[in-house]
PDB file of C-alpha atoms in Angstrom:
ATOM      1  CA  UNK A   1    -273.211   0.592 -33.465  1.00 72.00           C
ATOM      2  CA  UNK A   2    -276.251  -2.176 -32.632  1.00 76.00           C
ATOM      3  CA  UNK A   3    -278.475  -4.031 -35.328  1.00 78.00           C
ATOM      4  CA  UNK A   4    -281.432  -1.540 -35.179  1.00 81.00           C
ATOM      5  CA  UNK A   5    -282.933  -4.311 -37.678  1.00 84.00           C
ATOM      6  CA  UNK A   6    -282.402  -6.741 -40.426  1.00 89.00           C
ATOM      7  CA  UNK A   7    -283.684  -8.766 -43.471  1.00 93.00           C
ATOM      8  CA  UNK A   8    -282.954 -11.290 -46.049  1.00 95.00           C
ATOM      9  CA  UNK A   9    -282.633  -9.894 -49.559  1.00 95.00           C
ATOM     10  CA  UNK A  10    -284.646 -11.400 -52.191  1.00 95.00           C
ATOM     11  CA  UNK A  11    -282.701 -13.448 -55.168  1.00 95.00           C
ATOM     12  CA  UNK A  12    -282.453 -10.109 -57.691  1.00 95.00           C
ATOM     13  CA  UNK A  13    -280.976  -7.783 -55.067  1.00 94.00           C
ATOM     14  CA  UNK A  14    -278.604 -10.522 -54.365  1.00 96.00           C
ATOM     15  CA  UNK A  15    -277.811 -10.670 -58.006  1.00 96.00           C
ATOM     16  CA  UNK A  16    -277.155  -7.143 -58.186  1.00 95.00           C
ATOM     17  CA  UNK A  17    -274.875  -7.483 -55.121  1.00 96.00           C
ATOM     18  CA  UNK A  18    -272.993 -10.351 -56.923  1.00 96.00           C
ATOM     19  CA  UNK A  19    -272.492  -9.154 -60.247  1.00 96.00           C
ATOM     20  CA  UNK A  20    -271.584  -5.882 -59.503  1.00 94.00           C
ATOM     21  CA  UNK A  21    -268.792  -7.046 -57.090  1.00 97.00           C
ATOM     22  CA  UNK A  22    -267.653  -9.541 -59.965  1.00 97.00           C
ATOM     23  CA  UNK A  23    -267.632  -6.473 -62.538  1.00 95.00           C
ATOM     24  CA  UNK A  24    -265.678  -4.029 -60.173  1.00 95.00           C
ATOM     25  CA  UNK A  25    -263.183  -6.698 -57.943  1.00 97.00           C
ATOM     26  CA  UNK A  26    -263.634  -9.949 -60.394  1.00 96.00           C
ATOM     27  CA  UNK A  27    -264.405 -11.959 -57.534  1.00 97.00           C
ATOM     28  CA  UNK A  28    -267.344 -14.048 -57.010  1.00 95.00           C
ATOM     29  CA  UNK A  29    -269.256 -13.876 -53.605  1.00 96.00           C
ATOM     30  CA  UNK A  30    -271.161 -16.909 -53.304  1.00 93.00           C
ATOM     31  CA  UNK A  31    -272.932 -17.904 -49.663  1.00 94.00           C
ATOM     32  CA  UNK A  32    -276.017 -18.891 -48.713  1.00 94.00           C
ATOM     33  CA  UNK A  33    -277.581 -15.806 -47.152  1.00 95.00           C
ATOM     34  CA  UNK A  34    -277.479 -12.433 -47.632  1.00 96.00           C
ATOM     35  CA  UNK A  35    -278.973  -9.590 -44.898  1.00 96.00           C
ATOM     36  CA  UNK A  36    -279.344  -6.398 -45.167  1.00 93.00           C
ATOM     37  CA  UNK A  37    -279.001  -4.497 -41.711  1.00 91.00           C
ATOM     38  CA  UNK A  38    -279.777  -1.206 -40.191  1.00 85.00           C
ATOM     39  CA  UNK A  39    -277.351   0.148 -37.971  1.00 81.00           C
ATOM     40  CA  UNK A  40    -277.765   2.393 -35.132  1.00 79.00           C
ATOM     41  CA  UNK A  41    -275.454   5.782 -34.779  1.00 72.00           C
ATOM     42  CA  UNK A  42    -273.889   4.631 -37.692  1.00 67.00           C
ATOM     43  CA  UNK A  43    -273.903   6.042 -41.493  1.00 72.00           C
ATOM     44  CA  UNK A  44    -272.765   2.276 -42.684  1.00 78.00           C
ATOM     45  CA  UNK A  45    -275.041   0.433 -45.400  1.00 87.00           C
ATOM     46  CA  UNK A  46    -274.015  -2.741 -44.698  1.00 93.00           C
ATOM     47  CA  UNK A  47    -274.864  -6.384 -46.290  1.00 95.00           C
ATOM     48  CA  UNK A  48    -274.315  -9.651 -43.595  1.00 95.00           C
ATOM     49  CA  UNK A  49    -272.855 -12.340 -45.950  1.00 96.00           C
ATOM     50  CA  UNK A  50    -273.325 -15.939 -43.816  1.00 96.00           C
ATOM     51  CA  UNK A  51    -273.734 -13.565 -41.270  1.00 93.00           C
ATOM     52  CA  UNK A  52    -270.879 -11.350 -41.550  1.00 94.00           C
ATOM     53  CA  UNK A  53    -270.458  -8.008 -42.493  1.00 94.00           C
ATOM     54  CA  UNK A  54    -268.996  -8.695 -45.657  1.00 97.00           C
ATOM     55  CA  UNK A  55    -270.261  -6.077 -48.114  1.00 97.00           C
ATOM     56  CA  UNK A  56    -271.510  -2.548 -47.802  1.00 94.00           C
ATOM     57  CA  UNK A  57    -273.512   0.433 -50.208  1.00 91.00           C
ATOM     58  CA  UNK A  58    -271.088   3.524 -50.959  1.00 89.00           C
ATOM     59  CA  UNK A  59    -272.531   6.391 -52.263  1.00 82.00           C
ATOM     60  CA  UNK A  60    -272.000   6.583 -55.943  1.00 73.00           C
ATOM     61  CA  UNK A  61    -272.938   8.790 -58.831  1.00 70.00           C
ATOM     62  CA  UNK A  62    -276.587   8.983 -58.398  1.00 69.00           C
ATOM     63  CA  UNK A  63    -277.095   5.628 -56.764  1.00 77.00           C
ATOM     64  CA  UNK A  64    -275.286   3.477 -53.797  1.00 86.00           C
ATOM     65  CA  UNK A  65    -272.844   0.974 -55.262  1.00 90.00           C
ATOM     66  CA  UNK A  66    -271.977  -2.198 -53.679  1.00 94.00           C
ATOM     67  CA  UNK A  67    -268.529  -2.793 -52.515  1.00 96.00           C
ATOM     68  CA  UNK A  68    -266.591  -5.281 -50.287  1.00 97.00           C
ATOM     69  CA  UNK A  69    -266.365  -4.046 -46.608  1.00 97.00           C
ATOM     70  CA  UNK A  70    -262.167  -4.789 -45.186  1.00 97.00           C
ATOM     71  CA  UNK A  71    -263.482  -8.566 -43.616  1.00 97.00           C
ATOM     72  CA  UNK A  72    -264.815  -8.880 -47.033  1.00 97.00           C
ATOM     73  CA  UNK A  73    -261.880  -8.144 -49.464  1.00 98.00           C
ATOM     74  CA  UNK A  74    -259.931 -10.270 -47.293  1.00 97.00           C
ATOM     75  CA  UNK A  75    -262.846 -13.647 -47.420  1.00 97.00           C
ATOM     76  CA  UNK A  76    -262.854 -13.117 -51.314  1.00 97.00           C
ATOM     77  CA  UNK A  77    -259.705 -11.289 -52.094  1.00 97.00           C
ATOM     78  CA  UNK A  78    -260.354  -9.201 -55.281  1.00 97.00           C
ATOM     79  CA  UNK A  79    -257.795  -9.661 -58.695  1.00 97.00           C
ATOM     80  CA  UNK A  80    -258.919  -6.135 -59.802  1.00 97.00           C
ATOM     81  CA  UNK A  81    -258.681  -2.151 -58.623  1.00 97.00           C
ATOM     82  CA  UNK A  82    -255.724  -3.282 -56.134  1.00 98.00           C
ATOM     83  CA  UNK A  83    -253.869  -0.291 -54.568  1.00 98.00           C
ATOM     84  CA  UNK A  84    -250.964  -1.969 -53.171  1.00 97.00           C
ATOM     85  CA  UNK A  85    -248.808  -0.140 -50.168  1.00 97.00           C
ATOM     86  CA  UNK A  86    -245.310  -0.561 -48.736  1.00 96.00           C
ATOM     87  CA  UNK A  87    -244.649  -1.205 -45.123  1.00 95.00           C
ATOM     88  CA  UNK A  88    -244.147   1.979 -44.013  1.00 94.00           C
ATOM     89  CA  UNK A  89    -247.770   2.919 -45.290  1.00 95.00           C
ATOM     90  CA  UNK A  90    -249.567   0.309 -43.579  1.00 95.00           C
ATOM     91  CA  UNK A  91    -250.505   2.037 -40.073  1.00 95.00           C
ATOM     92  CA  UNK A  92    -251.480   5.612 -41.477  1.00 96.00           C
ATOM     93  CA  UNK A  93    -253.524   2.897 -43.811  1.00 96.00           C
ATOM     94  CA  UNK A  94    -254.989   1.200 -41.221  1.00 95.00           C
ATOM     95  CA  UNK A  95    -255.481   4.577 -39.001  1.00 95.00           C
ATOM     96  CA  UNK A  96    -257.940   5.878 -41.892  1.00 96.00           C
ATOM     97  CA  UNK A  97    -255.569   7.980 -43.448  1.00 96.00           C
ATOM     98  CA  UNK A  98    -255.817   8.833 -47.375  1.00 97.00           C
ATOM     99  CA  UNK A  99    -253.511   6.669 -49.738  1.00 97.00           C
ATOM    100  CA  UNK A 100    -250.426   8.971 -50.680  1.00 96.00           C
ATOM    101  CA  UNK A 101    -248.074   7.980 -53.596  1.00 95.00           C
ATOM    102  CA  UNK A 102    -244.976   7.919 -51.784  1.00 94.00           C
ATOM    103  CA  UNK A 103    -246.326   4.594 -50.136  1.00 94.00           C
ATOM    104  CA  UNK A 104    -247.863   3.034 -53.313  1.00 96.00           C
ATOM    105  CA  UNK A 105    -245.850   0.325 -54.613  1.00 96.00           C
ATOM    106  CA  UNK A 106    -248.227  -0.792 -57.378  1.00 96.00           C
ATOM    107  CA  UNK A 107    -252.203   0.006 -58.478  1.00 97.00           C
ATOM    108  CA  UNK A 108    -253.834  -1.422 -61.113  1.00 95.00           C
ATOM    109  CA  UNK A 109    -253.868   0.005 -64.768  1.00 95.00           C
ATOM    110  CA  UNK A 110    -257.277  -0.824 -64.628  1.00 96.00           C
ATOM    111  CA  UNK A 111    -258.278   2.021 -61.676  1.00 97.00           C
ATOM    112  CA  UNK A 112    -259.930   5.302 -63.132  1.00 97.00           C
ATOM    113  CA  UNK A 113    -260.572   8.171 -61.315  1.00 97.00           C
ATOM    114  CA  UNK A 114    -263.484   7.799 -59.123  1.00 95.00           C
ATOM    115  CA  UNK A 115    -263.565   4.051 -59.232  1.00 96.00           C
ATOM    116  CA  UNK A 116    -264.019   2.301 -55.459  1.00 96.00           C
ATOM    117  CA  UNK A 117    -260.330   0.245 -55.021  1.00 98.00           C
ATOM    118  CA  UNK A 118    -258.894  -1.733 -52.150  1.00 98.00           C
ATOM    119  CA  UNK A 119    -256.117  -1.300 -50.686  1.00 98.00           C
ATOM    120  CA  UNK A 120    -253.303  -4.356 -49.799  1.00 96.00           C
ATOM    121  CA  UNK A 121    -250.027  -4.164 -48.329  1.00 96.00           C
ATOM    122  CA  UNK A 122    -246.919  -5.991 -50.029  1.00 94.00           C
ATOM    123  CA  UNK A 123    -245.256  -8.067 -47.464  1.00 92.00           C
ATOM    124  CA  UNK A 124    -249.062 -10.222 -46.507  1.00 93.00           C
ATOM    125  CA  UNK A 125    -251.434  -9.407 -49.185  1.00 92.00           C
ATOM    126  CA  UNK A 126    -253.654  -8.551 -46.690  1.00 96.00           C
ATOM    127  CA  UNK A 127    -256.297  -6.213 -47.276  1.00 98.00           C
ATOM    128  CA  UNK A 128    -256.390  -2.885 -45.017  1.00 97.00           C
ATOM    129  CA  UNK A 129    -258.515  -0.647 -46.605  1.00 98.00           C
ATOM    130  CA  UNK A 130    -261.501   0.506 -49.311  1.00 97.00           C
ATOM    131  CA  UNK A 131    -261.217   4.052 -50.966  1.00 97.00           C
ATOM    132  CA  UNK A 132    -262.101   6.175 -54.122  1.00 97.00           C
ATOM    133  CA  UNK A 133    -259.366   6.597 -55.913  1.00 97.00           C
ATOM    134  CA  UNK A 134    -258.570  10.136 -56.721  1.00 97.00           C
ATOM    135  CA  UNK A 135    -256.199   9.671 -59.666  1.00 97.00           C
ATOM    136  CA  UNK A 136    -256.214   7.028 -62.476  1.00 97.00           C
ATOM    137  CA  UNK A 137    -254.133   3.749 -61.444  1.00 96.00           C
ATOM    138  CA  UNK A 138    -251.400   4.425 -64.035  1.00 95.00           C
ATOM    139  CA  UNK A 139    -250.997   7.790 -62.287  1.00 95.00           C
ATOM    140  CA  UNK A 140    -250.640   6.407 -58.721  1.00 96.00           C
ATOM    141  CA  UNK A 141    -247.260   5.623 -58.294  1.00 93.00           C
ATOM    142  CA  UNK A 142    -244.844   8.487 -57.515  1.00 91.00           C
ATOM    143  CA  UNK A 143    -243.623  11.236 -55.434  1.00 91.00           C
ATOM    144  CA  UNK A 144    -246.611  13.378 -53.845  1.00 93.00           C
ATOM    145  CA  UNK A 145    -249.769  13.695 -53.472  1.00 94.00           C
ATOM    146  CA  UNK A 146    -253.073  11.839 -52.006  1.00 96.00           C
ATOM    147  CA  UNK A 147    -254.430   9.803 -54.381  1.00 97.00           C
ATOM    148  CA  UNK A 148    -257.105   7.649 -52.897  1.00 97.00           C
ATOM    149  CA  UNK A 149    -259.621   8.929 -50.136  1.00 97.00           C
ATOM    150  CA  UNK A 150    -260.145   6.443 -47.545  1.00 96.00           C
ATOM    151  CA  UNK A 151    -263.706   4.954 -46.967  1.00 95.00           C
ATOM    152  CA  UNK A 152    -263.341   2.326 -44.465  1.00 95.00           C
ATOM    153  CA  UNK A 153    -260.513   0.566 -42.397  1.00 97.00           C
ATOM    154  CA  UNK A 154    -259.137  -1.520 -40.411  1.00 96.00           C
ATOM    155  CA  UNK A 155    -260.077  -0.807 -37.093  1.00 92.00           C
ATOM    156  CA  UNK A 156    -263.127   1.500 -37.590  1.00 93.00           C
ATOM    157  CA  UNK A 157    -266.493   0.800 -36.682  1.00 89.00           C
ATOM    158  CA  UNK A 158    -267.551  -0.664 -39.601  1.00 90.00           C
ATOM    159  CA  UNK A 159    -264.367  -3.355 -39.105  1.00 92.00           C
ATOM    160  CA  UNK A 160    -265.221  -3.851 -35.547  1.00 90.00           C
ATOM    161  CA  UNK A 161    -269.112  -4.785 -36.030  1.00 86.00           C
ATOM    162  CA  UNK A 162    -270.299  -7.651 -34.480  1.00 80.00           C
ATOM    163  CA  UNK A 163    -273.765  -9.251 -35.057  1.00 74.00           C
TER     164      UNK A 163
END
């Protein structure tokens, strides 16, 4: 994937980035620019925070909702819709494989179904992973069953995007 071409967003779209980040993760993403880019081969809506790919559009019901790529969860690591996984999770995780419950340790009561969530493992805190979760939070932990479909990872192309 290249920069086909890019832009600086104007002050309300930034907003919009901001505060809907803050609403879903409770973080605050503050920096002094914010571009949008188009990518070539690549399906990725994608927002360069200081010039990183910090924050991308996933399609939502009826519009694109902003979210914080891997790189970005990790820069301003969310307090809310944490999926957290044990060790033994972590490179299916990081492979793009869905979240199963055997490897959830905790997810926050917060998390209804449908809602974007991040995904951590316990023994770092790092952050491996964005999803929709399938299930609400309070249902995640248990014995079978996928309950969050991967969107992006560690390692993908999205993760490995340089600008």
């Amino acid at each position: 994937m290249d920069v086909k071409s890019r832009h600086h967003l104007r002050s309300d779209a930034i907003s919009e980035i901001q505060d809907g980040i803050e609403e879903q993760l409770g973080v605050t993403v503050a920096a002094d620019s914010f571009e949008k880019v188009e990518l070539t081969g690549g399906d990725w809506n994608v927002v360069l925070v200081d010039g990183e790919p910090l924050v991308l559009y996933v399609e939502g019901d009826g519009e694109d909702e902003p979210f914080l790529t891997v790189r970005g969860a990790n820069e301003f690591p969310p307090t809310k819709r944490i999926v957290t996984v044990d060790t033994g999770a972590i490179q299916f995780v990081s492979d793009g494989a869905d979240v199963m419950r055997p490897g959830i340790v905790e997810a926050g009561d917060e998390i209804e179904a449908g809602d974007l969530v991040v995904i951590n493992e316990e023994a770092h805190g790092k952050f491996l992973a964005i999803g929709r979760a399938k299930t609400d939070g309070s249902d995640m932990v248990g014995d079978e069953g996928r309950v969050v479909e991967s969107i992006h990872h560690v390692g993908d192309d999205l993760y490995e995007l340089t600008v």
